[in-house]
Amino acid sequence: MIKVESFNFGNKIKFNEAIAIRKKVFVIEQCIDENLEFDGHDSASTHYISFFENKPVGTARWRITESGIKFERFAVLSEYRNKNIGKLILNEALKDAVKLNKTIYLHAQISAVNFYLKNGFVTIGNHFFEAGIEHVKMEYKK
C-alpha cells in the first residue's frame, strides 16, 4: 500500500525521513553537492513524503516564489521507481497548490520531462544546467 502525506518543516521525524531520501537520490546517486541540495528553502516549503508498506520511499516540496509556486526536490528511491509513487506525490502536491491560483512551475531534469508532460506540464524556454545536470523549465497547464 502506498500513501502520501504533506507536512511542514516543523515535523522533524518526517523531515528527517525526507532528507534521507533526498541524500540517497540527489547527493549519492546523482552526485549533487550537498550544499546545493540543501539550499535553505526547506523551512519555507510545503513537503510531501510517500510510504510504500510504511517505509518512506519518496519525497517532494513546493514553495512560493516571485514567479509562482515552484515544485522541487521530487525524489523516489531507485528500487521503488515505476510504481506510480512519483505520480501520487505529484497529484497530492498539485491538489494543494492549485488552490492558491498561482502559476505552478518546476525545473525538470531532462530525464524526467516525459513524466511531467504526461501529467499536465509543458516545457517553457531553452535547456539549462543546474548542479551540472541539464534541465528545462516547465509549467502546469491543466
GROMACS .gro file of C-alpha atoms in nm:
model
  142
    1MET     CA    1   0.000   0.000   0.000
    2ILE     CA    2   0.121   0.350  -0.094
    3LYS     CA    3   0.028   0.665   0.093
    4VAL     CA    4   0.137   1.026   0.058
    5GLU     CA    5   0.135   1.281   0.339
    6SER     CA    6   0.207   1.652   0.340
    7PHE     CA    7   0.397   1.808   0.628
    8ASN     CA    8   0.588   2.119   0.719
    9PHE     CA    9   0.944   2.177   0.830
   10GLY     CA   10   0.840   2.157   1.196
   11ASN     CA   11   0.766   1.784   1.170
   12LYS     CA   12   1.125   1.673   1.232
   13ILE     CA   13   1.053   1.299   1.204
   14LYS     CA   14   0.903   1.325   0.855
   15PHE     CA   15   1.153   1.593   0.755
   16ASN     CA   16   1.446   1.369   0.851
   17GLU     CA   17   1.291   1.082   0.651
   18ALA     CA   18   1.258   1.313   0.350
   19ILE     CA   19   1.617   1.434   0.391
   20ALA     CA   20   1.741   1.074   0.393
   21ILE     CA   21   1.563   1.009   0.061
   22ARG     CA   22   1.699   1.329  -0.093
   23LYS     CA   23   2.053   1.242   0.019
   24LYS     CA   24   2.031   0.897  -0.141
   25VAL     CA   25   1.883   1.020  -0.468
   26PHE     CA   26   2.047   1.356  -0.522
   27VAL     CA   27   2.373   1.356  -0.324
   28ILE     CA   28   2.476   0.990  -0.358
   29GLU     CA   29   2.308   0.871  -0.680
   30GLN     CA   30   2.328   1.194  -0.883
   31CYS     CA   31   2.644   1.334  -0.717
   32ILE     CA   32   2.489   1.673  -0.643
   33ASP     CA   33   2.681   1.883  -0.392
   34GLU     CA   34   2.508   1.870  -0.053
   35ASN     CA   35   2.533   2.250  -0.025
   36LEU     CA   36   2.327   2.284  -0.345
   37GLU     CA   37   2.074   2.022  -0.240
   38PHE     CA   38   2.011   2.176   0.100
   39ASP     CA   39   1.956   2.532  -0.014
   40GLY     CA   40   1.793   2.691   0.289
   41HIS     CA   41   1.439   2.686   0.145
   42ASP     CA   42   1.310   2.385   0.339
   43SER     CA   43   1.167   2.589   0.625
   44ALA     CA   44   0.951   2.793   0.382
   45SER     CA   45   0.829   2.490   0.184
   46THR     CA   46   0.537   2.251   0.195
   47HIS     CA   47   0.678   1.898   0.194
   48TYR     CA   48   0.544   1.558   0.090
   49ILE     CA   49   0.655   1.210   0.176
   50SER     CA   50   0.532   0.882   0.036
   51PHE     CA   51   0.532   0.549   0.212
   52PHE     CA   52   0.533   0.207   0.049
   53GLU     CA   53   0.427  -0.054   0.304
   54ASN     CA   54   0.507   0.201   0.579
   55LYS     CA   55   0.863   0.263   0.450
   56PRO     CA   56   0.948   0.620   0.339
   57VAL     CA   57   1.038   0.594  -0.030
   58GLY     CA   58   0.964   0.928  -0.199
   59THR     CA   59   0.952   1.300  -0.130
   60ALA     CA   60   0.898   1.644  -0.282
   61ARG     CA   61   0.841   2.003  -0.181
   62TRP     CA   62   0.698   2.326  -0.315
   63ARG     CA   63   0.741   2.686  -0.218
   64ILE     CA   64   0.606   3.023  -0.317
   65THR     CA   65   0.844   3.239  -0.521
   66GLU     CA   66   0.813   3.569  -0.709
   67SER     CA   67   0.722   3.363  -1.019
   68GLY     CA   68   0.452   3.149  -0.857
   69ILE     CA   69   0.471   2.809  -0.692
   70LYS     CA   70   0.791   2.618  -0.759
   71PHE     CA   71   0.780   2.239  -0.731
   72GLU     CA   72   1.117   2.095  -0.629
   73ARG     CA   73   1.311   1.802  -0.492
   74PHE     CA   74   1.095   1.524  -0.637
   75ALA     CA   75   1.279   1.205  -0.547
   76VAL     CA   76   1.187   0.837  -0.529
   77LEU     CA   77   1.433   0.573  -0.409
   78SER     CA   78   1.561   0.378  -0.710
   79GLU     CA   79   1.414   0.044  -0.603
   80TYR     CA   80   1.064   0.199  -0.581
   81ARG     CA   81   1.055   0.379  -0.916
   82ASN     CA   82   0.798   0.285  -1.181
   83LYS     CA   83   0.536   0.206  -0.915
   84ASN     CA   84   0.337   0.532  -0.961
   85ILE     CA   85   0.485   0.677  -0.642
   86GLY     CA   86   0.610   0.991  -0.816
   87LYS     CA   87   0.271   1.042  -0.979
   88LEU     CA   88   0.093   1.008  -0.644
   89ILE     CA   89   0.325   1.264  -0.483
   90LEU     CA   90   0.279   1.500  -0.777
   91ASN     CA   91  -0.101   1.465  -0.762
   92GLU     CA   92  -0.108   1.546  -0.388
   93ALA     CA   93   0.117   1.848  -0.437
   94LEU     CA   94  -0.095   1.972  -0.729
   95LYS     CA   95  -0.416   1.923  -0.533
   96ASP     CA   96  -0.282   2.155  -0.263
   97ALA     CA   97  -0.101   2.407  -0.485
   98VAL     CA   98  -0.377   2.473  -0.741
   99LYS     CA   99  -0.596   2.614  -0.463
  100LEU     CA  100  -0.359   2.911  -0.442
  101ASN     CA  101  -0.437   3.012  -0.802
  102LYS     CA  102  -0.076   3.090  -0.896
  103THR     CA  103   0.149   2.972  -1.177
  104ILE     CA  104   0.290   2.629  -1.092
  105TYR     CA  105   0.630   2.560  -1.239
  106LEU     CA  106   0.940   2.346  -1.196
  107HIS     CA  107   1.286   2.291  -1.335
  108ALA     CA  108   1.278   1.935  -1.469
  109GLN     CA  109   1.581   1.722  -1.523
  110ILE     CA  110   1.574   1.620  -1.891
  111SER     CA  111   1.535   1.255  -1.789
  112ALA     CA  112   1.205   1.346  -1.615
  113VAL     CA  113   1.049   1.569  -1.884
  114ASN     CA  114   0.821   1.296  -2.025
  115PHE     CA  115   0.687   1.222  -1.678
  116TYR     CA  116   0.584   1.584  -1.632
  117LEU     CA  117   0.449   1.612  -1.989
  118LYS     CA  118   0.216   1.317  -1.915
  119ASN     CA  119   0.097   1.496  -1.601
  120GLY     CA  120  -0.013   1.832  -1.739
  121PHE     CA  121   0.312   2.029  -1.767
  122VAL     CA  122   0.455   2.195  -2.079
  123THR     CA  123   0.813   2.300  -2.148
  124ILE     CA  124   0.899   2.671  -2.140
  125GLY     CA  125   1.218   2.806  -2.297
  126ASN     CA  126   1.560   2.659  -2.353
  127HIS     CA  127   1.750   2.390  -2.169
  128PHE     CA  128   1.994   2.499  -1.898
  129PHE     CA  129   2.219   2.339  -1.639
  130GLU     CA  130   2.162   2.329  -1.263
  131ALA     CA  131   2.401   2.139  -1.038
  132GLY     CA  132   2.572   2.009  -1.351
  133ILE     CA  133   2.251   1.842  -1.479
  134GLU     CA  134   2.055   1.951  -1.787
  135HIS     CA  135   1.709   2.092  -1.704
  136VAL     CA  136   1.418   2.272  -1.868
  137LYS     CA  137   1.156   2.496  -1.711
  138MET     CA  138   0.803   2.352  -1.719
  139GLU     CA  139   0.464   2.497  -1.623
  140TYR     CA  140   0.144   2.322  -1.520
  141LYS     CA  141  -0.131   2.389  -1.775
  142LYS     CA  142  -0.430   2.177  -1.671
   0.00000   0.00000   0.00000
